[in-house]
Amino acid sequence: MQLISLGDSQLQVSKICLGTMTFGEQNSETEAHGQLDYAIERGINFIDTAEMYPVMPRAETQGRTEQYVGSWLKKNAATRDKIILATKVAGPSRGMHWIRGGENDLNAVNIRAAVDASLQRLHTDYIDLYQLHWPSRNAPIFGQKQFDPTLERPHTSIEETVSILASLIKEGKIRAYGVSNESAWGIGEFARQAERQQVPRLVSIQNACNLVNRAFEQGLDESCFRERVSLLAYSPLAFGQLTGKYADDAQAHGRLTIFPPTWSPRYTRASVLEASKRYSALARANDLTPTQLALAWCYSRWYIASTIIGATNLLQLKENIDALNVTLNPEIMSAIESIHAEFNNPGQ
């Protein structure tokens, strides 16, 4: 398994990252530990979680994913230094009032409370990569295609947040920090503030990136290249749309049928459904599964440092990892570009 340096940091992460947001909702603790064991056996050293998880977020389950990862780490304490562990602090409340009573702005009080709670649940005394789950400020995220200035609100400045994160690095609670669901402007501002304060810079951005959402290529790719920020691509299968299962059966069991339709409307748009069908047909016409096509495309992108995969069983996890060995020939890549040009980021 190839290892990649995150930004300018000393963190060396595997080309594939194990996502865990199903742990505690769609996966039991035993199943979660089985996935972690298998991922490590296959050479994955990078685990991503969040204080908000599992998904779908609920007060009754919040923090359970970190608890499951933590109980696994406790059993495997001797290998802790070989694992790159990433987690996230929730941003300003998106209806999740059960996390610190809804007081989740990215200021010193909340970030410190979140770090300490995560460390306790994870049974570790440091976090390798600490990420801001979404911005404090108004920004076009989670399928919002345009910036809307009428949505402006009070927020914690990036200057203040960078200062807090730098203090946590100095204290040894975190080794590096990154952002998630961020924009090109945000990347530049985080880099500028770190330089101004002469403190460690952000090393990563975790944004959605897949065959039906290539918004990263519209400016963020250059920003991250020039600022030396590594992309961790999440939702590489577009919540299962790119596996082809919903094209085969609209009621197939998965997040898009067991969660409310309002949870992720960007992946239920008519254009996403049609583009996904086209990609599935392309894969099958070339003796590939739709999953192999979607993941092999992510694994081949120069701007993706590590792709975050998620699964609900070991067969899915095996297919996801094995797709790393799939090479897409020029004809397939050309066909992908033709479909992309026709639909142009339907899931953005």
Short mmCIF file of C-alpha atoms in Angstrom, two decimals:
data_model
loop_
_atom_site.label_atom_id
_atom_site.label_comp_id
_atom_site.label_asym_id
_atom_site.label_seq_id
_atom_site.Cartn_x
_atom_site.Cartn_y
_atom_site.Cartn_z
CA MET A 1 0.00 0.00 0.00
CA GLN A 2 1.47 3.32 -1.09
CA LEU A 3 2.04 5.92 1.64
CA ILE A 4 1.51 9.65 1.02
CA SER A 5 2.74 12.63 3.03
CA LEU A 6 -0.05 14.94 4.14
CA GLY A 7 0.91 18.49 3.22
CA ASP A 8 4.20 19.48 4.80
CA SER A 9 3.61 17.28 7.84
CA GLN A 10 5.37 14.13 8.99
CA LEU A 11 2.13 12.16 8.66
CA GLN A 12 2.48 9.29 6.18
CA VAL A 13 -0.94 7.94 5.26
CA SER A 14 -2.08 5.06 3.08
CA LYS A 15 -3.56 5.76 -0.34
CA ILE A 16 -6.83 4.40 1.06
CA CYS A 17 -8.38 5.61 4.31
CA LEU A 18 -10.99 3.63 6.24
CA GLY A 19 -14.07 5.74 6.88
CA THR A 20 -16.11 4.78 9.93
CA MET A 21 -19.37 6.73 9.89
CA THR A 22 -21.41 3.49 9.66
CA PHE A 23 -19.96 2.26 12.98
CA GLY A 24 -22.67 2.43 15.61
CA GLU A 25 -25.59 2.80 13.21
CA GLN A 26 -25.25 0.33 10.32
CA ASN A 27 -22.42 -1.66 11.92
CA SER A 28 -22.14 -3.21 15.38
CA GLU A 29 -19.00 -2.94 17.49
CA THR A 30 -17.96 -6.46 16.50
CA GLU A 31 -18.44 -5.66 12.80
CA ALA A 32 -16.53 -2.40 13.23
CA HIS A 33 -13.59 -4.21 14.79
CA GLY A 34 -13.67 -6.76 11.97
CA GLN A 35 -13.42 -3.97 9.39
CA LEU A 36 -10.56 -2.33 11.26
CA ASP A 37 -8.68 -5.63 11.52
CA TYR A 38 -9.13 -6.35 7.81
CA ALA A 39 -8.11 -2.85 6.75
CA ILE A 40 -4.90 -3.05 8.75
CA GLU A 41 -4.15 -6.50 7.30
CA ARG A 42 -4.46 -4.99 3.82
CA GLY A 43 -1.98 -2.21 4.54
CA ILE A 44 -4.32 0.65 5.46
CA ASN A 45 -2.90 2.74 8.30
CA PHE A 46 -5.32 5.68 8.08
CA ILE A 47 -8.62 5.77 10.01
CA ASP A 48 -11.09 8.65 9.78
CA THR A 49 -13.90 9.35 12.24
CA ALA A 50 -15.71 12.33 13.83
CA GLU A 51 -17.34 13.35 17.07
CA MET A 52 -20.63 13.72 15.14
CA TYR A 53 -20.70 10.09 13.95
CA PRO A 54 -22.39 7.77 13.31
CA VAL A 55 -24.53 8.91 10.41
CA MET A 56 -27.42 9.50 10.47
CA PRO A 57 -26.70 11.83 13.42
CA ARG A 58 -28.85 11.24 16.51
CA ALA A 59 -28.51 12.25 20.14
CA GLU A 60 -28.78 8.59 21.18
CA THR A 61 -25.79 7.49 19.12
CA GLN A 62 -23.52 10.55 18.92
CA GLY A 63 -19.94 9.63 19.80
CA ARG A 64 -20.53 5.90 19.38
CA THR A 65 -18.30 5.65 16.32
CA GLU A 66 -15.34 7.07 18.22
CA GLN A 67 -16.15 4.70 21.08
CA TYR A 68 -16.00 1.68 18.74
CA VAL A 69 -12.72 2.86 17.23
CA GLY A 70 -11.47 3.55 20.75
CA SER A 71 -12.30 0.08 22.06
CA TRP A 72 -10.41 -1.37 19.06
CA LEU A 73 -7.42 0.88 19.75
CA LYS A 74 -7.47 -0.17 23.39
CA LYS A 75 -7.20 -3.83 22.32
CA ASN A 76 -4.43 -2.92 19.88
CA ALA A 77 -2.54 -0.40 21.99
CA ALA A 78 0.85 -1.78 20.93
CA THR A 79 0.20 -0.67 17.34
CA ARG A 80 -1.12 2.82 18.14
CA ASP A 81 2.00 4.54 16.81
CA LYS A 82 1.56 2.79 13.45
CA ILE A 83 -1.97 4.19 12.98
CA ILE A 84 -2.76 7.65 11.62
CA LEU A 85 -5.96 8.52 13.45
CA ALA A 86 -8.12 11.37 12.20
CA THR A 87 -11.24 12.81 13.76
CA LYS A 88 -13.29 16.01 13.45
CA VAL A 89 -14.92 18.70 15.54
CA ALA A 90 -18.46 19.65 14.51
CA GLY A 91 -18.95 23.20 13.29
CA PRO A 92 -21.83 25.53 14.16
CA SER A 93 -24.94 23.49 14.83
CA ARG A 94 -26.78 22.04 11.85
CA GLY A 95 -29.66 21.04 14.09
CA MET A 96 -27.44 18.86 16.29
CA HIS A 97 -28.29 20.56 19.57
CA TRP A 98 -27.16 17.48 21.50
CA ILE A 99 -23.47 18.27 20.82
CA ARG A 100 -22.48 20.75 23.55
CA GLY A 101 -26.03 22.07 23.62
CA GLY A 102 -25.67 23.36 20.07
CA GLU A 103 -22.75 25.61 21.04
CA ASN A 104 -20.37 24.32 18.39
CA ASP A 105 -18.64 27.34 16.93
CA LEU A 106 -14.95 26.79 16.23
CA ASN A 107 -13.63 28.80 19.16
CA ALA A 108 -11.30 27.85 22.01
CA VAL A 109 -13.98 26.64 24.43
CA ASN A 110 -15.68 24.32 21.97
CA ILE A 111 -12.60 22.99 20.20
CA ARG A 112 -10.90 22.18 23.49
CA ALA A 113 -14.03 20.48 24.84
CA ALA A 114 -14.36 18.48 21.62
CA VAL A 115 -10.71 17.37 21.59
CA ASP A 116 -10.81 16.22 25.19
CA ALA A 117 -14.05 14.28 24.66
CA SER A 118 -12.70 12.62 21.51
CA LEU A 119 -9.45 11.64 23.24
CA GLN A 120 -11.46 9.99 25.99
CA ARG A 121 -13.74 8.08 23.62
CA LEU A 122 -10.82 7.03 21.42
CA HIS A 123 -8.68 5.76 24.33
CA THR A 124 -5.65 7.67 23.14
CA ASP A 125 -3.64 10.64 24.36
CA TYR A 126 -3.14 12.23 20.95
CA ILE A 127 -4.94 12.65 17.63
CA ASP A 128 -2.80 12.54 14.50
CA LEU A 129 -5.04 14.67 12.28
CA TYR A 130 -7.69 16.95 13.76
CA GLN A 131 -10.18 18.35 11.27
CA LEU A 132 -12.84 21.06 11.26
CA HIS A 133 -15.94 19.22 10.01
CA TRP A 134 -17.36 22.32 8.30
CA PRO A 135 -16.62 26.07 8.41
CA SER A 136 -17.73 28.44 11.12
CA ARG A 137 -18.61 31.07 8.53
CA ASN A 138 -21.30 31.06 5.85
CA ALA A 139 -19.92 29.05 2.92
CA PRO A 140 -21.45 27.06 0.04
CA ILE A 141 -21.25 23.49 1.36
CA PHE A 142 -23.18 20.20 1.41
CA GLY A 143 -24.60 20.58 -2.07
CA GLN A 144 -25.16 24.34 -1.99
CA LYS A 145 -23.87 25.31 -5.44
CA GLN A 146 -23.46 29.07 -4.99
CA PHE A 147 -22.33 31.44 -2.27
CA ASP A 148 -25.28 33.36 -0.79
CA PRO A 149 -24.33 36.57 1.05
CA THR A 150 -27.82 36.84 2.56
CA LEU A 151 -26.91 33.87 4.77
CA GLU A 152 -24.09 35.71 6.52
CA ARG A 153 -23.93 35.14 10.29
CA PRO A 154 -21.62 35.83 13.21
CA HIS A 155 -18.72 33.37 13.25
CA THR A 156 -15.32 32.64 14.74
CA SER A 157 -12.51 34.02 12.62
CA ILE A 158 -10.06 31.67 10.92
CA GLU A 159 -7.32 33.65 12.66
CA GLU A 160 -8.68 32.61 16.07
CA THR A 161 -9.25 28.99 15.05
CA VAL A 162 -5.71 28.63 13.68
CA SER A 163 -4.31 29.99 16.94
CA ILE A 164 -6.27 27.41 18.97
CA LEU A 165 -5.19 24.52 16.76
CA ALA A 166 -1.56 25.63 16.95
CA SER A 167 -1.81 25.62 20.75
CA LEU A 168 -3.17 22.05 20.71
CA ILE A 169 -0.22 20.95 18.56
CA LYS A 170 2.20 22.58 21.01
CA GLU A 171 0.46 20.79 23.89
CA GLY A 172 0.77 17.42 22.12
CA LYS A 173 -2.97 16.74 21.92
CA ILE A 174 -2.96 16.81 18.12
CA ARG A 175 -0.13 16.39 15.61
CA ALA A 176 -1.59 18.25 12.64
CA TYR A 177 -4.84 19.85 11.53
CA GLY A 178 -7.00 20.01 8.44
CA VAL A 179 -10.34 21.28 7.21
CA SER A 180 -13.38 19.69 5.63
CA ASN A 181 -16.15 20.93 3.33
CA GLU A 182 -13.99 23.97 2.69
CA SER A 183 -13.62 26.40 -0.24
CA ALA A 184 -10.65 27.76 -2.17
CA TRP A 185 -10.96 31.06 -0.27
CA GLY A 186 -10.88 29.18 3.01
CA ILE A 187 -7.74 27.26 2.07
CA GLY A 188 -5.95 30.50 1.22
CA GLU A 189 -7.06 32.19 4.43
CA PHE A 190 -6.00 29.27 6.64
CA ALA A 191 -2.58 29.26 4.97
CA ARG A 192 -2.25 33.05 5.28
CA GLN A 193 -3.17 33.08 8.97
CA ALA A 194 -0.72 30.29 9.81
CA GLU A 195 2.04 32.14 7.98
CA ARG A 196 1.19 35.41 9.71
CA GLN A 197 1.19 33.76 13.13
CA GLN A 198 4.27 31.65 12.30
CA VAL A 199 2.54 28.45 13.42
CA PRO A 200 1.99 25.07 11.71
CA ARG A 201 -0.09 25.19 8.52
CA LEU A 202 -3.12 23.12 7.66
CA VAL A 203 -2.12 19.89 5.92
CA SER A 204 -5.36 18.51 4.47
CA ILE A 205 -8.85 19.16 3.20
CA GLN A 206 -11.59 16.53 3.33
CA ASN A 207 -14.16 17.28 0.62
CA ALA A 208 -16.56 15.20 -1.44
CA CYS A 209 -15.05 14.03 -4.71
CA ASN A 210 -16.45 11.40 -7.05
CA LEU A 211 -17.55 10.83 -10.64
CA VAL A 212 -20.74 12.87 -10.15
CA ASN A 213 -19.12 15.59 -8.05
CA ARG A 214 -15.89 16.98 -9.43
CA ALA A 215 -16.30 20.48 -8.00
CA PHE A 216 -12.81 20.19 -6.49
CA GLU A 217 -11.42 20.63 -10.00
CA GLN A 218 -12.93 24.12 -10.22
CA GLY A 219 -10.27 26.06 -8.37
CA LEU A 220 -9.66 24.04 -5.22
CA ASP A 221 -7.20 21.81 -7.10
CA GLU A 222 -4.91 24.76 -7.84
CA SER A 223 -5.31 26.26 -4.35
CA CYS A 224 -4.38 23.01 -2.67
CA PHE A 225 -1.47 22.35 -5.05
CA ARG A 226 0.06 25.77 -4.43
CA GLU A 227 -0.61 25.78 -0.68
CA ARG A 228 0.56 22.15 -0.30
CA VAL A 229 -2.73 20.90 1.14
CA SER A 230 -3.66 17.25 0.56
CA LEU A 231 -7.16 16.21 -0.51
CA LEU A 232 -8.87 13.42 1.40
CA ALA A 233 -11.75 12.50 -0.88
CA TYR A 234 -14.95 11.46 0.85
CA SER A 235 -18.10 9.92 -0.66
CA PRO A 236 -16.18 8.35 -3.58
CA LEU A 237 -19.27 6.23 -4.31
CA ALA A 238 -21.75 9.11 -3.92
CA PHE A 239 -23.64 7.49 -1.03
CA GLY A 240 -23.87 4.27 -3.03
CA GLN A 241 -25.21 5.75 -6.27
CA LEU A 242 -21.99 4.85 -8.09
CA THR A 243 -22.17 1.19 -7.01
CA GLY A 244 -25.04 0.74 -9.46
CA LYS A 245 -27.28 -0.82 -6.83
CA TYR A 246 -29.89 1.95 -6.96
CA ALA A 247 -29.87 1.89 -10.76
CA ASP A 248 -30.67 -1.82 -10.54
CA ASP A 249 -33.19 -1.43 -7.71
CA ALA A 250 -34.37 1.99 -6.57
CA GLN A 251 -35.32 0.50 -3.18
CA ALA A 252 -32.01 -1.28 -2.59
CA HIS A 253 -30.92 -1.30 1.05
CA GLY A 254 -28.51 1.54 1.79
CA ARG A 255 -28.18 5.08 3.10
CA LEU A 256 -30.35 6.56 0.38
CA THR A 257 -33.29 4.33 1.29
CA ILE A 258 -32.92 3.88 5.06
CA PHE A 259 -32.22 7.57 5.80
CA PRO A 260 -34.69 10.43 5.16
CA PRO A 261 -34.52 11.82 1.61
CA THR A 262 -33.60 15.23 3.03
CA TRP A 263 -30.33 13.83 4.43
CA SER A 264 -28.41 14.03 1.17
CA PRO A 265 -30.55 15.48 -1.63
CA ARG A 266 -27.53 16.14 -3.84
CA TYR A 267 -27.27 12.41 -4.57
CA THR A 268 -30.94 11.95 -5.41
CA ARG A 269 -31.17 14.59 -8.13
CA ALA A 270 -32.44 13.33 -11.48
CA SER A 271 -29.17 14.28 -13.17
CA VAL A 272 -27.19 12.27 -10.60
CA LEU A 273 -29.39 9.23 -11.18
CA GLU A 274 -28.91 9.44 -14.96
CA ALA A 275 -25.16 10.06 -14.77
CA SER A 276 -24.78 7.15 -12.34
CA LYS A 277 -26.63 4.86 -14.75
CA ARG A 278 -24.29 5.89 -17.54
CA TYR A 279 -21.20 5.21 -15.44
CA SER A 280 -22.60 1.84 -14.38
CA ALA A 281 -23.23 0.88 -18.00
CA LEU A 282 -19.71 1.97 -18.95
CA ALA A 283 -18.21 -0.17 -16.20
CA ARG A 284 -20.18 -3.27 -17.11
CA ALA A 285 -19.40 -2.86 -20.80
CA ASN A 286 -15.73 -3.10 -19.84
CA ASP A 287 -16.03 -6.08 -17.48
CA LEU A 288 -15.77 -3.93 -14.39
CA THR A 289 -18.20 -3.43 -11.54
CA PRO A 290 -19.53 0.14 -11.13
CA THR A 291 -17.71 0.26 -7.79
CA GLN A 292 -14.40 -0.64 -9.42
CA LEU A 293 -14.83 2.08 -12.02
CA ALA A 294 -15.73 4.77 -9.49
CA LEU A 295 -12.94 3.95 -7.06
CA ALA A 296 -10.27 3.30 -9.68
CA TRP A 297 -11.02 6.77 -11.05
CA CYS A 298 -10.49 8.31 -7.59
CA TYR A 299 -7.34 6.29 -6.97
CA SER A 300 -5.90 7.58 -10.28
CA ARG A 301 -6.43 11.31 -9.62
CA TRP A 302 -3.22 13.26 -9.09
CA TYR A 303 -4.92 15.64 -6.67
CA ILE A 304 -6.35 12.99 -4.30
CA ALA A 305 -3.87 12.02 -1.60
CA SER A 306 -6.11 9.44 0.06
CA THR A 307 -9.60 8.18 -0.74
CA ILE A 308 -11.92 7.55 2.21
CA ILE A 309 -13.86 4.33 1.70
CA GLY A 310 -16.77 3.10 3.80
CA ALA A 311 -18.45 -0.28 3.89
CA THR A 312 -21.07 -2.15 5.86
CA ASN A 313 -19.55 -5.61 5.36
CA LEU A 314 -16.19 -7.20 4.60
CA LEU A 315 -17.11 -8.18 1.03
CA GLN A 316 -17.74 -4.52 0.20
CA LEU A 317 -14.54 -3.52 1.97
CA LYS A 318 -12.54 -6.08 0.00
CA GLU A 319 -13.93 -4.86 -3.33
CA ASN A 320 -13.20 -1.26 -2.37
CA ILE A 321 -9.58 -2.01 -1.51
CA ASP A 322 -9.03 -4.33 -4.48
CA ALA A 323 -10.10 -1.55 -6.85
CA LEU A 324 -6.69 0.00 -6.16
CA ASN A 325 -5.29 -2.61 -8.56
CA VAL A 326 -7.66 -1.63 -11.40
CA THR A 327 -6.18 0.48 -14.19
CA LEU A 328 -8.58 2.40 -16.41
CA ASN A 329 -7.41 2.43 -20.01
CA PRO A 330 -7.45 5.59 -22.18
CA GLU A 331 -10.70 4.58 -23.88
CA ILE A 332 -12.52 4.25 -20.56
CA MET A 333 -11.05 7.54 -19.32
CA SER A 334 -12.21 9.25 -22.51
CA ALA A 335 -15.72 7.84 -22.02
CA ILE A 336 -15.73 9.10 -18.43
CA GLU A 337 -14.82 12.58 -19.60
CA SER A 338 -17.62 12.50 -22.18
CA ILE A 339 -20.20 11.62 -19.53
CA HIS A 340 -18.78 14.26 -17.20
CA ALA A 341 -18.97 16.94 -19.91
CA GLU A 342 -22.60 16.09 -20.51
CA PHE A 343 -23.70 16.25 -16.88
CA ASN A 344 -21.05 18.60 -15.38
CA ASN A 345 -21.04 17.95 -11.63
CA PRO A 346 -24.70 16.98 -11.07
CA GLY A 347 -23.96 16.01 -7.47
CA GLN A 348 -22.06 19.14 -6.49
#
